[in-house]
PDB file of C-alpha atoms in Angstrom:
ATOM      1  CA  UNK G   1      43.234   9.767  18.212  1.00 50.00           C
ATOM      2  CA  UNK G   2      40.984  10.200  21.579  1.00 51.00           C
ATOM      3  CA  UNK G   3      36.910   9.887  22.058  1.00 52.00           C
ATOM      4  CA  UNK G   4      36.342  13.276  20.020  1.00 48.00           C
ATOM      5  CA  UNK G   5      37.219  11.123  16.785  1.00 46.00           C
ATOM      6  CA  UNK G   6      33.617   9.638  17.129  1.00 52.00           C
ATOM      7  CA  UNK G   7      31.914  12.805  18.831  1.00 53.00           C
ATOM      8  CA  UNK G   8      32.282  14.748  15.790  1.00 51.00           C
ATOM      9  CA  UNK G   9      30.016  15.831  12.915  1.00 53.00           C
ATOM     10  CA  UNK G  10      31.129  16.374   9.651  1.00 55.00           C
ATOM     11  CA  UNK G  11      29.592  19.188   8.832  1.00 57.00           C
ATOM     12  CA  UNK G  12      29.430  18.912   5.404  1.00 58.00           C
ATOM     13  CA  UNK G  13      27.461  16.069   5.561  1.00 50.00           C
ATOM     14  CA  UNK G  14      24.842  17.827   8.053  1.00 51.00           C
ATOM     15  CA  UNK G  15      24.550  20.992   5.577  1.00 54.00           C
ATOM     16  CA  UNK G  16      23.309  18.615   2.386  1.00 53.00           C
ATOM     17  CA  UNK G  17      21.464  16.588   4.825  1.00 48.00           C
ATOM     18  CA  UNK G  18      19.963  19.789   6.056  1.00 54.00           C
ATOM     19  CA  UNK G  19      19.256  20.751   2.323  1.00 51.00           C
ATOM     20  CA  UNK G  20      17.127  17.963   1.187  1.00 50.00           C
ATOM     21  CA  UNK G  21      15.520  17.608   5.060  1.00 54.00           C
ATOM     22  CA  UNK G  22      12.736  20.139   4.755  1.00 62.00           C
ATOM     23  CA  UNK G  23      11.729  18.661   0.917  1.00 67.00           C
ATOM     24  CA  UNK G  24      11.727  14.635   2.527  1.00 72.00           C
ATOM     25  CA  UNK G  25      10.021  15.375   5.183  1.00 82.00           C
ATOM     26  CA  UNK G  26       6.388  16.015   4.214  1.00 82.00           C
ATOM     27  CA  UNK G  27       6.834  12.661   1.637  1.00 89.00           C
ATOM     28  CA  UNK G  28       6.871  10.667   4.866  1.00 91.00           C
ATOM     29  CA  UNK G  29       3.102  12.106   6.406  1.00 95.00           C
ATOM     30  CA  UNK G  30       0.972   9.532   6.920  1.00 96.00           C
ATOM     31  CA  UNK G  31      -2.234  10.500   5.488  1.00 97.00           C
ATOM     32  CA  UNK G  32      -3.980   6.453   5.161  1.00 96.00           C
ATOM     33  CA  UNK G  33      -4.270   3.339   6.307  1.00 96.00           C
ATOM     34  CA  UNK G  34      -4.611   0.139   3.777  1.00 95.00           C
ATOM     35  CA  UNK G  35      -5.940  -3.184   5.240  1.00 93.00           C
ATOM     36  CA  UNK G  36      -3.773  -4.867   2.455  1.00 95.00           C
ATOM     37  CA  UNK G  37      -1.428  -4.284  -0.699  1.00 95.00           C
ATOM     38  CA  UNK G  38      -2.915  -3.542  -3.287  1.00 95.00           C
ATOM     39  CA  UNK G  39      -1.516  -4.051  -7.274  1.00 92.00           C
ATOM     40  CA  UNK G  40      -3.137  -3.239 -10.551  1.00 89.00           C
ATOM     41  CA  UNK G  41      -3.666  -5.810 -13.401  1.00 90.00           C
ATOM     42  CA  UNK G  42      -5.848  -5.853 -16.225  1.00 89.00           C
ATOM     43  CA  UNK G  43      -8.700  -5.585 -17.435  1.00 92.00           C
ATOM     44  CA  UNK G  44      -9.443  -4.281 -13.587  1.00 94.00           C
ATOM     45  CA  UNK G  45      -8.073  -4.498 -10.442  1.00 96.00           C
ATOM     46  CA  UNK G  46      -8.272  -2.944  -6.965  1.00 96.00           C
ATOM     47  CA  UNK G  47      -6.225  -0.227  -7.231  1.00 97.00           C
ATOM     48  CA  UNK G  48      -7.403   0.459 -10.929  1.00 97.00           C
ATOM     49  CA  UNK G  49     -10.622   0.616  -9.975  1.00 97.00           C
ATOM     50  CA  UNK G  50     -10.019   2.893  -6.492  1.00 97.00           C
ATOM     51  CA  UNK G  51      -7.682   5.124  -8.957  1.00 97.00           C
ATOM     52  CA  UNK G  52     -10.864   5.621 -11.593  1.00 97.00           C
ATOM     53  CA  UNK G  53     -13.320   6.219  -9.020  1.00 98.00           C
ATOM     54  CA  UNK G  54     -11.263   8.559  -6.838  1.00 98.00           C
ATOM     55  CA  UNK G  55     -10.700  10.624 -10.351  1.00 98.00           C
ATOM     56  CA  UNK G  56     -14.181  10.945 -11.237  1.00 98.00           C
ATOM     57  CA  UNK G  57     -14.843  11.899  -7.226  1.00 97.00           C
ATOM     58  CA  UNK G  58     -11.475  14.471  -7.336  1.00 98.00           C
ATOM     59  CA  UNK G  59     -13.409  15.883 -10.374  1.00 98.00           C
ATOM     60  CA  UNK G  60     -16.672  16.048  -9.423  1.00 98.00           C
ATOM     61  CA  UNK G  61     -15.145  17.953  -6.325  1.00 97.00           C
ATOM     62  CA  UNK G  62     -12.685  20.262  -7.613  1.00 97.00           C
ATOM     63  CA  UNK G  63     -15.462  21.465 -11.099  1.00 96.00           C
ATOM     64  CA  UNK G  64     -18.509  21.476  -8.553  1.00 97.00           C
ATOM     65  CA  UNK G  65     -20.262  19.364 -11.108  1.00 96.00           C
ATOM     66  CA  UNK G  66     -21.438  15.779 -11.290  1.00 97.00           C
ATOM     67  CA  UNK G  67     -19.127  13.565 -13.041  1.00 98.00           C
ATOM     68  CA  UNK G  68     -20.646  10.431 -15.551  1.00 98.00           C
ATOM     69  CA  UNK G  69     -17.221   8.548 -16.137  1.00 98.00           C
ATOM     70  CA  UNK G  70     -13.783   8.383 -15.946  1.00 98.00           C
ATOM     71  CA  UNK G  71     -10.864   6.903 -17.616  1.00 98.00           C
ATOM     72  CA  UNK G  72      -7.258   7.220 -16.982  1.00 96.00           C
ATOM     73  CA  UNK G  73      -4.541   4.743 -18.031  1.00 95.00           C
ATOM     74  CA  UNK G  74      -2.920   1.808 -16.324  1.00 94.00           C
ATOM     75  CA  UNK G  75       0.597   3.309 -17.448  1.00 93.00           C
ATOM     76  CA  UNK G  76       0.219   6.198 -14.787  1.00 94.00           C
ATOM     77  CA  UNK G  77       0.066   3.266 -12.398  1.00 95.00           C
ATOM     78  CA  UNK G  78       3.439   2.954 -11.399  1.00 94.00           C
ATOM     79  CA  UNK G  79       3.709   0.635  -8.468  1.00 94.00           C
ATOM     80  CA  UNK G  80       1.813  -0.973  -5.361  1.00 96.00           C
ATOM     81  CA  UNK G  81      -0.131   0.497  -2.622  1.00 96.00           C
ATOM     82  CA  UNK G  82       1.548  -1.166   0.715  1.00 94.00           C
ATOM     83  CA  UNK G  83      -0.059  -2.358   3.463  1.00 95.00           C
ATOM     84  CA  UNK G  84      -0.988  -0.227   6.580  1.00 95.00           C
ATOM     85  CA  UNK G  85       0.388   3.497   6.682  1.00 96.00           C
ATOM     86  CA  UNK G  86       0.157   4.941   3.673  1.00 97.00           C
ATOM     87  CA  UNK G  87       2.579   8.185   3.232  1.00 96.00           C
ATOM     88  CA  UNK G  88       2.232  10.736   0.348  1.00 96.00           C
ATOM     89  CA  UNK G  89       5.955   9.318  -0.502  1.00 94.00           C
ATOM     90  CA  UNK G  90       3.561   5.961  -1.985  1.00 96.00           C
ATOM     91  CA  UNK G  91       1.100   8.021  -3.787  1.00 96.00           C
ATOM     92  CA  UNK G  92       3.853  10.007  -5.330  1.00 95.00           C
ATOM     93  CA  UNK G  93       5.139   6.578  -6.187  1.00 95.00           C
ATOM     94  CA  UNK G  94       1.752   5.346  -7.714  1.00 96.00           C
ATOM     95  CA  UNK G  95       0.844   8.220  -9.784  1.00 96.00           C
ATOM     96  CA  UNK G  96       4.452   9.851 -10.380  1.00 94.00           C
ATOM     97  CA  UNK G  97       3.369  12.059 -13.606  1.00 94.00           C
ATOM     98  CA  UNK G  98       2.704  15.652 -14.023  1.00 94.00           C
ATOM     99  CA  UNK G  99      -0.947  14.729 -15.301  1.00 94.00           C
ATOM    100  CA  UNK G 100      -3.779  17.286 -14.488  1.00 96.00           C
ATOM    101  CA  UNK G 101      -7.059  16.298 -14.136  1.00 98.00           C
ATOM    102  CA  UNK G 102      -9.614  17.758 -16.745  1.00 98.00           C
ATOM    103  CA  UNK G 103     -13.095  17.393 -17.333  1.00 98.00           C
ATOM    104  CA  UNK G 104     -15.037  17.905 -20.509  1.00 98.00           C
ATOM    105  CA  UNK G 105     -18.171  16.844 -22.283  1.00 98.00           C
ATOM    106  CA  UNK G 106     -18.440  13.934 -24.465  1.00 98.00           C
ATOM    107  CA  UNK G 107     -21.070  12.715 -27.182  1.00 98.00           C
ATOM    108  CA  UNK G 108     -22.171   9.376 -26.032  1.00 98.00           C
ATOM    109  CA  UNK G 109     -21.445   8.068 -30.125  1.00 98.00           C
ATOM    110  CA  UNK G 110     -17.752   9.366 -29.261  1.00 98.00           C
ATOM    111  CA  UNK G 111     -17.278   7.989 -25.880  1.00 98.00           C
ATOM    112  CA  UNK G 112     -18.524   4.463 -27.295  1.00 98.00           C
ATOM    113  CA  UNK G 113     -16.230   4.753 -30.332  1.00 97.00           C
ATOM    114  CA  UNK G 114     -13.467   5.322 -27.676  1.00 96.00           C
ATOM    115  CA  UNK G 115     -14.345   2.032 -25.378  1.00 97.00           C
ATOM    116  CA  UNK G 116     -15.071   0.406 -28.835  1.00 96.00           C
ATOM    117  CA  UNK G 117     -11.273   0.655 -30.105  1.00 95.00           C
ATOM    118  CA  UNK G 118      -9.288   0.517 -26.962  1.00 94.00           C
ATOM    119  CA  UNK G 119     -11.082  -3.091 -26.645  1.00 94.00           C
ATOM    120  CA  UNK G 120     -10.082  -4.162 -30.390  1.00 94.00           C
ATOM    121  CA  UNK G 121      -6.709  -2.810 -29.518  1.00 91.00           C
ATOM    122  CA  UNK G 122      -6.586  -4.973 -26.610  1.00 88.00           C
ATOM    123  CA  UNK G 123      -5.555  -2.201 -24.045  1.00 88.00           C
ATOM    124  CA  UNK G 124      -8.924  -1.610 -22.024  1.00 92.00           C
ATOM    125  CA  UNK G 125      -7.650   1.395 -19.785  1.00 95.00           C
ATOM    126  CA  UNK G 126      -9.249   2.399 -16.311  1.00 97.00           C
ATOM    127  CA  UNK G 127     -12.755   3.181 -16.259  1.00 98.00           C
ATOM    128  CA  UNK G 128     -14.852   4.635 -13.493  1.00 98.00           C
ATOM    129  CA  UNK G 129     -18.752   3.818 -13.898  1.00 98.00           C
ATOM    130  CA  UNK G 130     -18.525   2.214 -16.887  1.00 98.00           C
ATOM    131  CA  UNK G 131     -19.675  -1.972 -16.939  1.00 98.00           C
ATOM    132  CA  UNK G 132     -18.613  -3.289 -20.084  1.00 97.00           C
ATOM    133  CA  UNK G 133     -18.997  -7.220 -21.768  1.00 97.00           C
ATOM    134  CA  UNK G 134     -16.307  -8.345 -23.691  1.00 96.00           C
ATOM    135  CA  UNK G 135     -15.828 -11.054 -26.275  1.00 95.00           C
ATOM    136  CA  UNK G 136     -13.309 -11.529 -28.666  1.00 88.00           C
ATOM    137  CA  UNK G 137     -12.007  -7.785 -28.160  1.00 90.00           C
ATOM    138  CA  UNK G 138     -15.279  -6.941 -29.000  1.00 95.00           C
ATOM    139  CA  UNK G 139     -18.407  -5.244 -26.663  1.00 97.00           C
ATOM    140  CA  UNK G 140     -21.239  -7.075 -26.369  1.00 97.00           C
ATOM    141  CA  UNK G 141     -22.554  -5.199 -23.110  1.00 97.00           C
ATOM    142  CA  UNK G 142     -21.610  -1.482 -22.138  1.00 98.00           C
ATOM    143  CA  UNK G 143     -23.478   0.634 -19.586  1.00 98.00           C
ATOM    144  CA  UNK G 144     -22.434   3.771 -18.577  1.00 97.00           C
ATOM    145  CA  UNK G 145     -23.433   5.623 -15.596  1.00 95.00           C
ATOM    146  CA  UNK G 146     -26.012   2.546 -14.096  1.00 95.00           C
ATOM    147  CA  UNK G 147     -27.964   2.518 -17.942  1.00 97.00           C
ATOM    148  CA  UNK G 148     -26.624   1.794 -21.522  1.00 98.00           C
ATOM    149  CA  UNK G 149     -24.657   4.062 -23.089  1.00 98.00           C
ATOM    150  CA  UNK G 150     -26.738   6.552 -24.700  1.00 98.00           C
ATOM    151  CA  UNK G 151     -25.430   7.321 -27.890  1.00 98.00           C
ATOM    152  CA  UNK G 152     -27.383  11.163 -28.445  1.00 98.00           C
ATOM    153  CA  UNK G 153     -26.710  11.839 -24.962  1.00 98.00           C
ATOM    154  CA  UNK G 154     -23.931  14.353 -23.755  1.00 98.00           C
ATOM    155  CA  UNK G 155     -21.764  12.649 -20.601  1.00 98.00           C
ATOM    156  CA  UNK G 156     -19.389  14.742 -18.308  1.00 98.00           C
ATOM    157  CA  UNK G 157     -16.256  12.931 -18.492  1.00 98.00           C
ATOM    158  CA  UNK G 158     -13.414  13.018 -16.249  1.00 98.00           C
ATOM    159  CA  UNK G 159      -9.544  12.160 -17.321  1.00 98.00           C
ATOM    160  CA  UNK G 160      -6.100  13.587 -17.400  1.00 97.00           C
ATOM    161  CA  UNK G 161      -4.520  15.835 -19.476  1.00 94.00           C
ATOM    162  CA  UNK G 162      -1.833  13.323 -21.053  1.00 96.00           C
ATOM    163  CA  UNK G 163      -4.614  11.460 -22.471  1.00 96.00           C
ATOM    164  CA  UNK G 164      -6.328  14.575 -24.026  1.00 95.00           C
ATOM    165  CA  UNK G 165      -2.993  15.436 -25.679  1.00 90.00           C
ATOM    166  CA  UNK G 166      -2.390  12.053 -27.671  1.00 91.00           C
ATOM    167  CA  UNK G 167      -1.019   9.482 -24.596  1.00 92.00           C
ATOM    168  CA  UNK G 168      -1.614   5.983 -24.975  1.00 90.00           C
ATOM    169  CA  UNK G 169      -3.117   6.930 -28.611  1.00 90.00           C
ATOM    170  CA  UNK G 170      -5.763   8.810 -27.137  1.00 91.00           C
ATOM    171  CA  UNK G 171      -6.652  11.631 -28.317  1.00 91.00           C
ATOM    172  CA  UNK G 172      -9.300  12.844 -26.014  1.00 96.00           C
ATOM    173  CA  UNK G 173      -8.903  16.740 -27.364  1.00 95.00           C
ATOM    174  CA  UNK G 174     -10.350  16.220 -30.519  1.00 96.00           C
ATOM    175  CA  UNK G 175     -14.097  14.711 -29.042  1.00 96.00           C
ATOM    176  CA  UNK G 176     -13.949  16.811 -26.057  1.00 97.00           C
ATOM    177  CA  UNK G 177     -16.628  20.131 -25.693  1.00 97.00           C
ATOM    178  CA  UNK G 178     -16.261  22.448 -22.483  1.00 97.00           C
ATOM    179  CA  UNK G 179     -13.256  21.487 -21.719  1.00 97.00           C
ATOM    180  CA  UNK G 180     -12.345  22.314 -18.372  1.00 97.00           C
ATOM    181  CA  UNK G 181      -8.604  21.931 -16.311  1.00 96.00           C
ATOM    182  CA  UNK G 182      -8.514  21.553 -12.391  1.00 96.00           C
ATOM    183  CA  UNK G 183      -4.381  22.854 -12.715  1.00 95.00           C
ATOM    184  CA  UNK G 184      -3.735  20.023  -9.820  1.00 96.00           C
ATOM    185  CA  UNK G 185      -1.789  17.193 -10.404  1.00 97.00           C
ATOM    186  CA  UNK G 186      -3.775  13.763  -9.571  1.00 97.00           C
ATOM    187  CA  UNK G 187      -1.295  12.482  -7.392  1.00 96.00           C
ATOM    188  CA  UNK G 188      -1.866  15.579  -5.209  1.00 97.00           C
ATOM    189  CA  UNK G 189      -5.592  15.321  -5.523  1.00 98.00           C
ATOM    190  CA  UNK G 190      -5.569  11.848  -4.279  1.00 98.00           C
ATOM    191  CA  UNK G 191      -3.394  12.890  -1.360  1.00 97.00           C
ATOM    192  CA  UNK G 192      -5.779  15.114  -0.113  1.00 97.00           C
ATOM    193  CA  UNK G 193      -8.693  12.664  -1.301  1.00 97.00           C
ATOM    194  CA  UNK G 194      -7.518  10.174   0.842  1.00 97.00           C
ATOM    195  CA  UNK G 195      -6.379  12.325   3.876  1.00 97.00           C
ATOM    196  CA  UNK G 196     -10.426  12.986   3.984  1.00 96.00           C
ATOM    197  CA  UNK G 197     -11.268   9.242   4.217  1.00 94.00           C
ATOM    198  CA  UNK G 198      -9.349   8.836   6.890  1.00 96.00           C
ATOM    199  CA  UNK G 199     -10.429  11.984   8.915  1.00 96.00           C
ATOM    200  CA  UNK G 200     -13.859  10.350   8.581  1.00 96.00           C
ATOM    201  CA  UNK G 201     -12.796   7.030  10.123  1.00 95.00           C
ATOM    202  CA  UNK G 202     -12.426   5.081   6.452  1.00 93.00           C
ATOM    203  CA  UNK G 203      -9.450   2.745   5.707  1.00 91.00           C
ATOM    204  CA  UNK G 204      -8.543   2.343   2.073  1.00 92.00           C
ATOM    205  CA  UNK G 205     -10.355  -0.888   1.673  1.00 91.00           C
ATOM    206  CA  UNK G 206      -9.913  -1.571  -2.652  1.00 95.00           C
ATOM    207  CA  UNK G 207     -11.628  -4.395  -4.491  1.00 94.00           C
ATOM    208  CA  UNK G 208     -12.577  -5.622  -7.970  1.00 94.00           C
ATOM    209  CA  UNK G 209     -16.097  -5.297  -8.765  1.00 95.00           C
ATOM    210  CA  UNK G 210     -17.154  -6.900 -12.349  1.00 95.00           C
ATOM    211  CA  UNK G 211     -16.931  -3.984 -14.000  1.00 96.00           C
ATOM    212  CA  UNK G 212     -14.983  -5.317 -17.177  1.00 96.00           C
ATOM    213  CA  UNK G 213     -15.806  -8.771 -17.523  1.00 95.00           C
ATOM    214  CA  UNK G 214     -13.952 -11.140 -20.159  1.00 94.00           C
ATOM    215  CA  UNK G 215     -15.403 -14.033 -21.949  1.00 92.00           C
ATOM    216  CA  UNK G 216     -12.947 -16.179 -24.099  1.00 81.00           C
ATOM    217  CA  UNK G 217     -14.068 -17.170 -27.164  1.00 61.00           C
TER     218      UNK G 217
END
């Protein structure tokens, strides 16, 4: 045994290391910055409340139309956004599903009936401008879109498509009108939503905001 023991390659190991190289790589582009880690928690959280609001915007976008509210669920959460770089590997990681966003239009009676039993379920999901009151897993104060909900008036709503198809209990299909599909997975959506932000200067900067408020009875 000489020096060319630890000079060589085994060259089987560089060919699957070769294989998988060109699919890693692009997981590991830094498209953000975070100024901290971020976690979601009910009722709302910071990164709840940055994933409902960078739907609705994703939406809005991709449909060319404005967007009234939002919901997605906290199961397609997955895990933490880390502090300082962000890579597309940890918004993969956050949002791992095959989940399309959709838009459609709802009746304002339909989209309260919605917010009305996901409260006396006790799951409130993630809701994008939607302000909501509740005591004893009932809603005492909902606005929607800066003004109560209106119930004769049409909203554009944003979501995904495993809640239109029965996820979580939701089945979105049955009240939704003009329903439109975007065909791009959120996680990828967000990639690219957040890969703007930072081309204008922005760190991902998350934060709670009242917008589901909880009084114990």
């Amino acid at each position: 045994m000489d020096s060319t023991y630890d000079n060589g390659k085994d060259l089987s190991v560089v060919k699957i290391i070769d294989k998988y190289k060109s699919l890693v790589e692009p997981l590991q582009e830094i498209i953000g910055y975070s100024d901290d880690e971020y976690s979601d928690y009910r009722p709302e959280s910071p990164l709840s409340n940055f994933a409902a609001d960078a739907l609705r915007d994703c939406a809005a976008k991709l449909s060319g139309r404005k967007v009234d509210v939002a919901l997605m669920n906290f199961g397609g959460i997955r895990t933490s956004l880390p502090k300082g770089a962000v890579r597309v590997y940890d918004i993969y990681s956050i949002f791992p599903f095959n989940n399309d966003i959709v838009c459609f239009d709802i009746k304002g009676s339909n989209l309260r009936r919605i917010l009305e039993n996901t409260v006396a379920s006790g799951k409130i999901q993630v809701w994008s401008n939607v302000r909501m009151v509740v005591e004893g897993k009932k809603i005492t104060s909902l606005e929607v879109d800066g003004a109560p909900l209106d119930d004769n008036r049409t909203y554009r709503m944003s979501s995904i498509n495993f809640l239109m198809n029965g996820g979580d209990g939701l089945y979105l299909s049955k009240v939704a009108d003009n329903v439109w599909s975007s065909k791009i997975f959120i996680r990828d959506a967000f990639v690219d939503y957040i890969k703007e932000k930072t081309a204008a200067g922005e760190k991902l900067k998350m934060s709670s905001d009242g917008r589901v408020k909880i009084i114990d009875k």
